[in-house]
XYZ file of N, CA and C in Angstrom:
480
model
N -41.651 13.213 -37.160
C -41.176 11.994 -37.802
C -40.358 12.369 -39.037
N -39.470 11.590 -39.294
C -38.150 11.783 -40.542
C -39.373 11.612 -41.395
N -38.310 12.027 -43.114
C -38.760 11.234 -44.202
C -38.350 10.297 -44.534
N -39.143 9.818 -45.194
C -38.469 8.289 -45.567
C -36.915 8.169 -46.062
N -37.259 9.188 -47.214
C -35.543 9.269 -48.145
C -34.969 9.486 -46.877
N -34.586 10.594 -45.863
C -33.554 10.309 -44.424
C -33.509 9.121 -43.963
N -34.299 8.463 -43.236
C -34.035 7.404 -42.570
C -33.867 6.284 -43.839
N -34.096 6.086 -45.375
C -32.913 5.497 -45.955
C -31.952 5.566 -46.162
N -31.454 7.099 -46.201
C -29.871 7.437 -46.526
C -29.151 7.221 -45.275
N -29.799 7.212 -43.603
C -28.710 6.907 -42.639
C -29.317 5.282 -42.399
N -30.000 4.410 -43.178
C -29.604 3.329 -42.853
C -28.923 2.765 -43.730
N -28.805 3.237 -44.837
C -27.365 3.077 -45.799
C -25.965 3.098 -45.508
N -25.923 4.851 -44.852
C -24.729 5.051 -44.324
C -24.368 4.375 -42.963
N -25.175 4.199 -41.728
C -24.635 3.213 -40.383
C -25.296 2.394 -40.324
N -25.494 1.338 -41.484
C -25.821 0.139 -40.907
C -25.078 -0.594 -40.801
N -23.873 -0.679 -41.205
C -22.924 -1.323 -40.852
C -22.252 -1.233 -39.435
N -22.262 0.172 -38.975
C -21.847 0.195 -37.871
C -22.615 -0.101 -36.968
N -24.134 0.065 -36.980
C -25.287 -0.183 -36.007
C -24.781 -2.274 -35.809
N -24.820 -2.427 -36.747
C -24.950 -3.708 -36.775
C -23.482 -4.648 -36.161
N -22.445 -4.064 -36.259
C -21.316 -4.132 -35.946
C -20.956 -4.715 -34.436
N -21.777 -3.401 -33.850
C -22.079 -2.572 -32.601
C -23.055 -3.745 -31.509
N -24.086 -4.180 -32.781
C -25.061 -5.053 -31.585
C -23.870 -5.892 -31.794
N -23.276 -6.728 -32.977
C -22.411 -8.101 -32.497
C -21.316 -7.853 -31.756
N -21.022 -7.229 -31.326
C -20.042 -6.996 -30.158
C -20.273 -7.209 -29.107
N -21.968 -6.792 -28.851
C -22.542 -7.173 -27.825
C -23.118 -7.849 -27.135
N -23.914 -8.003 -28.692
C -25.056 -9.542 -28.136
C -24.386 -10.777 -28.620
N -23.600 -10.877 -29.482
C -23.004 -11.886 -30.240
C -23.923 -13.136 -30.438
N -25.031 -12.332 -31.347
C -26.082 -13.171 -31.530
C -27.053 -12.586 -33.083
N -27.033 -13.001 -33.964
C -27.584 -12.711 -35.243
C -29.054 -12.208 -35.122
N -30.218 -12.769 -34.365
C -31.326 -12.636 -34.304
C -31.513 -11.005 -33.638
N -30.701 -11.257 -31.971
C -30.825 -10.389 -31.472
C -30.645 -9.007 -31.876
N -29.252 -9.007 -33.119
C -28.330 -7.910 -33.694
C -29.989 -7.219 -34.401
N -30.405 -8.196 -35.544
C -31.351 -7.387 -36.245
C -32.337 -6.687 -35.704
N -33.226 -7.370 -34.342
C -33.824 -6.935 -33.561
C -33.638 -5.650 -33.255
N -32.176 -5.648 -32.369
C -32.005 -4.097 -31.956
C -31.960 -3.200 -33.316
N -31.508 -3.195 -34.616
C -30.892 -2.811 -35.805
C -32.500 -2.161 -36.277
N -33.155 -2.913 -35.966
C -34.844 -1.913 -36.278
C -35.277 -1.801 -35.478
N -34.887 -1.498 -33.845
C -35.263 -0.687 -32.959
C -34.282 0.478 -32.841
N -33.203 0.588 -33.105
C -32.453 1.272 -33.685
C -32.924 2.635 -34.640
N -33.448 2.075 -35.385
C -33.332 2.999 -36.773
C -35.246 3.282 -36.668
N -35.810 2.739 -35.717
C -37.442 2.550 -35.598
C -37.683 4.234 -34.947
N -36.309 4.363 -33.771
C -35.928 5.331 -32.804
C -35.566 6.757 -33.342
N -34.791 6.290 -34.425
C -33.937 7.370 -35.238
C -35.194 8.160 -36.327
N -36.087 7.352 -36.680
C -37.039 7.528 -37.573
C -38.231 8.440 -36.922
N -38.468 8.085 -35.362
C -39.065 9.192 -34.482
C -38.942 10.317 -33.969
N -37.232 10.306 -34.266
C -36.080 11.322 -33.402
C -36.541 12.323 -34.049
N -37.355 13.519 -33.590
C -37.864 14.861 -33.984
C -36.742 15.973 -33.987
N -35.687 16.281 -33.323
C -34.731 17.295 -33.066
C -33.739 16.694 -34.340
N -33.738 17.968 -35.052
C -32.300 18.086 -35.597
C -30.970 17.806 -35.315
N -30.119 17.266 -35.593
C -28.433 16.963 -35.254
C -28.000 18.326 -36.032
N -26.921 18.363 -35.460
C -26.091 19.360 -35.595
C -25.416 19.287 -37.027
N -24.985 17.962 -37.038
C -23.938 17.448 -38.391
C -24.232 16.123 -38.482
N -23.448 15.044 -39.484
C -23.085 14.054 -39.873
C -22.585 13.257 -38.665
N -21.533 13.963 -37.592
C -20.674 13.444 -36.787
C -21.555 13.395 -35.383
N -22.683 14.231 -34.807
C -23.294 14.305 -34.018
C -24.633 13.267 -34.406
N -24.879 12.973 -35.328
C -26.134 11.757 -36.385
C -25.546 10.594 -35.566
N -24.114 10.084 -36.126
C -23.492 9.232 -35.853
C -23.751 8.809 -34.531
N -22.803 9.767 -33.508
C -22.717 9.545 -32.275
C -23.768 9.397 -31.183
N -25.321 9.871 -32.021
C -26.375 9.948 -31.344
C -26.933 8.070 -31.472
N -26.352 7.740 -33.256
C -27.109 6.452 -33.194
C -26.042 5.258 -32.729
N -24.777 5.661 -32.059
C -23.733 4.735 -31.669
C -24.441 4.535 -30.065
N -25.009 5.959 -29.589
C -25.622 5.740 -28.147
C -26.677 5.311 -28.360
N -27.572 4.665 -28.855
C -28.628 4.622 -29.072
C -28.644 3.157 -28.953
N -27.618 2.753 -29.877
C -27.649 1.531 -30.244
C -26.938 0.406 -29.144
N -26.035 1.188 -28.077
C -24.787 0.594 -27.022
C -26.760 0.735 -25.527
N -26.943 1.604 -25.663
C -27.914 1.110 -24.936
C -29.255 0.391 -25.008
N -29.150 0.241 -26.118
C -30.142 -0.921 -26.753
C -29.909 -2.155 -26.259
N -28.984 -2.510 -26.934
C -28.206 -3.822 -26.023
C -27.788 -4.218 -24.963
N -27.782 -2.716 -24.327
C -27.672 -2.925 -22.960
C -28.970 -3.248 -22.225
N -30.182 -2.563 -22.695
C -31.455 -2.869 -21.995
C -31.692 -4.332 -22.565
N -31.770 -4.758 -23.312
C -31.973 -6.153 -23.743
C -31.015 -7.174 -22.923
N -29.719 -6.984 -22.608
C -28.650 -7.780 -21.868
C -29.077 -7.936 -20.839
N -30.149 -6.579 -20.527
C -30.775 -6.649 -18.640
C -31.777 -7.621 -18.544
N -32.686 -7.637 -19.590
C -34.101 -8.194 -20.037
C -33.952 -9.197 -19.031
N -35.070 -9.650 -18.290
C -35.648 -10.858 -17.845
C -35.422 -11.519 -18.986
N -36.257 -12.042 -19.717
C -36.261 -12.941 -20.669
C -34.670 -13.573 -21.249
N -33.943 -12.335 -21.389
C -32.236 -12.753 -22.041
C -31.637 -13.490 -21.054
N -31.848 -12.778 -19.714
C -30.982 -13.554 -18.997
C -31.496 -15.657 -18.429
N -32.705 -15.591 -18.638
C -33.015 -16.729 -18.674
C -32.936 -17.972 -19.724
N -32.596 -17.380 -21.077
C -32.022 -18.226 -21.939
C -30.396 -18.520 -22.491
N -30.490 -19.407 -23.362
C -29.266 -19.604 -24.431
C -29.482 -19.364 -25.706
N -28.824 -18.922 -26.168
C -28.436 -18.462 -27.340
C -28.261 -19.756 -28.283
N -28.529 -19.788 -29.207
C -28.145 -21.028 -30.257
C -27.043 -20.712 -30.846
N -26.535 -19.451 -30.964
C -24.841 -19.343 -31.484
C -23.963 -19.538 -30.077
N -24.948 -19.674 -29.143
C -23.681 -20.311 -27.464
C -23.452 -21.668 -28.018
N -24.620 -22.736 -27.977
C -24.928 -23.875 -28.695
C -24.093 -24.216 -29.260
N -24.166 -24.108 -30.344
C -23.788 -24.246 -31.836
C -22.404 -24.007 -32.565
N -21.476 -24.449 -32.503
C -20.304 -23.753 -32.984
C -20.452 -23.768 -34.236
N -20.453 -22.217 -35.147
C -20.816 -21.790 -35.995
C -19.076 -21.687 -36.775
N -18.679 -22.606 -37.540
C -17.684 -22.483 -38.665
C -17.160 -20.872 -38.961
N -16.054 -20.717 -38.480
C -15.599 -19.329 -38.917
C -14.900 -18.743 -40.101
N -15.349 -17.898 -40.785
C -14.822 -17.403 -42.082
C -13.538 -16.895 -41.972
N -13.666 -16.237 -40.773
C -11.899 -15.553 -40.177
C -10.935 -16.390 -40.450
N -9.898 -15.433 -40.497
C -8.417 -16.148 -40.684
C -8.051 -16.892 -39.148
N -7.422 -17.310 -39.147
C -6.985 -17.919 -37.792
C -6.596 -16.571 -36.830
N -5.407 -16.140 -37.353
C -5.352 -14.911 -36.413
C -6.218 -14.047 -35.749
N -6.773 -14.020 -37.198
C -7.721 -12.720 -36.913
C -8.812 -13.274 -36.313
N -9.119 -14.563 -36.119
C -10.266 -15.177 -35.116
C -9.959 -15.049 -34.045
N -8.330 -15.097 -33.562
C -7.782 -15.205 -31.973
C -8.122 -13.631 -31.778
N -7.793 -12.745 -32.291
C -7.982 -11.479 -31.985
C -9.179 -10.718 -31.427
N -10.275 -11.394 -32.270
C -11.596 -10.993 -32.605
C -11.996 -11.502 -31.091
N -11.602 -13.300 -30.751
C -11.923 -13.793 -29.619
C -11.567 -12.922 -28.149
N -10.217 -12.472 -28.422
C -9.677 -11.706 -27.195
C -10.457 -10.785 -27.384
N -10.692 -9.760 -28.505
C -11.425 -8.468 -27.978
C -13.137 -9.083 -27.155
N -13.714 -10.019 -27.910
C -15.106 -10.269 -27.165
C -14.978 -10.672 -25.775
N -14.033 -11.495 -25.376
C -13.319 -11.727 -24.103
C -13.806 -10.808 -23.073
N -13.048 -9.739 -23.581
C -12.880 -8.268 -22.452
C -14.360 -7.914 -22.096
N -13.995 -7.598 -20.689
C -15.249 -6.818 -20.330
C -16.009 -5.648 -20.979
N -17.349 -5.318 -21.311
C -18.049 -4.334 -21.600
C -17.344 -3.194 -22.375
N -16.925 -2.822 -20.549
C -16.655 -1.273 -20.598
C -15.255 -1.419 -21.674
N -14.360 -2.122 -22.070
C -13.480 -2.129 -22.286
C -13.660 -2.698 -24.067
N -14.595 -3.450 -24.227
C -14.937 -3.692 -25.566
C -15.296 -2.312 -26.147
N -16.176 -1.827 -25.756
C -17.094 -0.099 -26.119
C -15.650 0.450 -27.073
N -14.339 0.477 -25.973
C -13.737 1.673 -25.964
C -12.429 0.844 -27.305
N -12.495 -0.010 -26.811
C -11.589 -0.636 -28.408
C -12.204 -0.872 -29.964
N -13.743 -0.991 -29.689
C -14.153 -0.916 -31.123
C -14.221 0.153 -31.606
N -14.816 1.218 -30.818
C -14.613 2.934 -31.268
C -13.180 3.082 -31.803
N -12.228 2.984 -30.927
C -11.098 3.192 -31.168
C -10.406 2.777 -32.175
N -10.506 1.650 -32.517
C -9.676 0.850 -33.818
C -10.798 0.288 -34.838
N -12.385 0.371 -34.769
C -12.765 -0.214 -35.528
C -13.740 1.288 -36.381
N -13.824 1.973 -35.190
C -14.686 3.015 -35.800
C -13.955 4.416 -36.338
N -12.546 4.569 -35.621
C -11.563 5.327 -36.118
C -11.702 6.467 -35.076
N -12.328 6.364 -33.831
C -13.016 7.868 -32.806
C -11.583 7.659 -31.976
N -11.486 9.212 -31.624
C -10.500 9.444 -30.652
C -10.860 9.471 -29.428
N -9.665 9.447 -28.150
C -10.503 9.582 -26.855
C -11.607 10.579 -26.682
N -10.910 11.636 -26.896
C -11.999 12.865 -26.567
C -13.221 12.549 -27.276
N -13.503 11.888 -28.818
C -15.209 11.576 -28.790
C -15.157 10.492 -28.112
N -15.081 9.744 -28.096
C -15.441 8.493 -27.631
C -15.912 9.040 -25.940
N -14.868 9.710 -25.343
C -15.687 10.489 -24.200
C -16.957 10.881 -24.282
N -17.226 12.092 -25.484
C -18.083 12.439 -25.872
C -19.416 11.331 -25.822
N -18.975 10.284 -26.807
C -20.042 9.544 -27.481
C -20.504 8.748 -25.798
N -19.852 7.721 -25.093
C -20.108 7.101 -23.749
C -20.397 8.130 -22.788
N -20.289 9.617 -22.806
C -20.396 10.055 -21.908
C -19.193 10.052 -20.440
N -18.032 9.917 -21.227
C -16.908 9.250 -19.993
C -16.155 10.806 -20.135
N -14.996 10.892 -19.083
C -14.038 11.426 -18.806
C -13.059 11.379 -19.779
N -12.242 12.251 -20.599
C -11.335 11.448 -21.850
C -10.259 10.780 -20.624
N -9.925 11.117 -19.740
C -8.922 10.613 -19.309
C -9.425 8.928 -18.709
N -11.026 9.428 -18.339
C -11.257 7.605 -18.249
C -11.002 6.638 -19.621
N -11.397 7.919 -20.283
C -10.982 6.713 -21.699
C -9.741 6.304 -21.869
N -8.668 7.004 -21.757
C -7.476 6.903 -22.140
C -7.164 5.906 -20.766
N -7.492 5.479 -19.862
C -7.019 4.315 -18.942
C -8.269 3.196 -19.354
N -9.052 3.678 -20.143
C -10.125 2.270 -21.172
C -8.955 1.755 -21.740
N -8.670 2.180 -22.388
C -8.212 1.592 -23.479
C -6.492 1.343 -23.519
N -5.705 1.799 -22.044
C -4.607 1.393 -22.002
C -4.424 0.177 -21.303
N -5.942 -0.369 -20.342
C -6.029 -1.715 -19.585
C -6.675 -2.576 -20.446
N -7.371 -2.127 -21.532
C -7.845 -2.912 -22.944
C -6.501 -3.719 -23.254
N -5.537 -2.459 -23.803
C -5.201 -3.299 -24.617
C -4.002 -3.917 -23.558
N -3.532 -3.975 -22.595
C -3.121 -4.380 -21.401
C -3.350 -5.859 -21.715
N -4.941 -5.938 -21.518
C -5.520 -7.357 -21.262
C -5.498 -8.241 -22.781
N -5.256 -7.216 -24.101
C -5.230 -8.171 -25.327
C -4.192 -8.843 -25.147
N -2.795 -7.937 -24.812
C -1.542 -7.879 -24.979
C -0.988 -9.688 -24.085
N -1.888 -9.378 -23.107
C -1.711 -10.759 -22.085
C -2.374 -12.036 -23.147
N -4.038 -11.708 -23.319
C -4.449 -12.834 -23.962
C -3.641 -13.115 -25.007
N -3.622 -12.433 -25.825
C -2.758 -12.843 -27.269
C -1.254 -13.407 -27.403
N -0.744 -13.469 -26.062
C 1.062 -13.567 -25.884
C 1.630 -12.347 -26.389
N 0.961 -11.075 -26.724
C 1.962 -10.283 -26.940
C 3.262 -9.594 -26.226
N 4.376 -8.751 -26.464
C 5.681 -8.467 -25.494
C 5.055 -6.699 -26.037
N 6.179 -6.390 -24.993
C 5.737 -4.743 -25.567
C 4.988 -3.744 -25.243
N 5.265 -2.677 -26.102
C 3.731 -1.698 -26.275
C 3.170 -1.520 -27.159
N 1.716 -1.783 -27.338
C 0.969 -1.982 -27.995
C 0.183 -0.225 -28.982
């Protein structure tokens, strides 16, 4: 088991991204925190050393993409609604940047994963391979039918 001071200093440093990560997925506040201390509950048990900072990361980006994924499977999830489905929750976003935000949640899964890494987390194909476990070259056709499909939703012309 970590020490405490560790598992405060990396929930300092990725909680933003842990948390980021569930709303992408679950697009649900309750659920996000849920996974966010099963998350870091995991990381706090995790006995093996990381290599670095960048291997920490990428261990709790997988950690956290299949978190949400076992919960998305859950009996229980799939039999309810969500109160942010419900509820239209007033958006702080700019207009644009709400249409944007909307198109990326839009996209399928596999194709969300590979655009938030990419533009929100700053990872190149080759980690992002790394981190999903993909082919870089699957990534690099992730993320050229990604943004394919923004390019359509959004009215964009061009290359993106």
């Amino acid at each position: 088991m970590r020490k405490e001071q560790e598992i405060n200093e990396a929930i300092e440093r990725y909680a933003d991204t842990v948390r980021r990560l569930c709303m992408l997925h679950l697009k649900n506040h309750a659920d996000t925190e849920d996974i966010f201390q099963t998350v870091f509950l995991k990381y706090a048990l995790h006995t093996e050393p990381f290599a670095d900072a960048e291997h920490e990361k990428a261990w709790l980006i997988r950690v956290t993409i299949n978190a949400c994924k076992d919960l998305l499977k859950s009996f229980f999830r799939s039999r309810t609604v969500s109160l942010d489905e419900v509820l239209e929750q007033p958006a702080a976003l700019a207009p644009d940047h709400r249409d944007v935000l909307e198109a990326v949640l839009s996209l399928p899964q596999k194709y969300r994963d590979v655009i938030y890494l990419h533009y929100y987390e700053g990872y190149s194909a080759p980690e992002i391979g790394r981190i999903l476990r993909k082919n870089v070259n699957t990534v690099y056709t992730l993320l050229g039918r990604a943004r394919q499909q923004l390019r359509e939703a959004l009215g964009g012309e061009g290359d993106a």
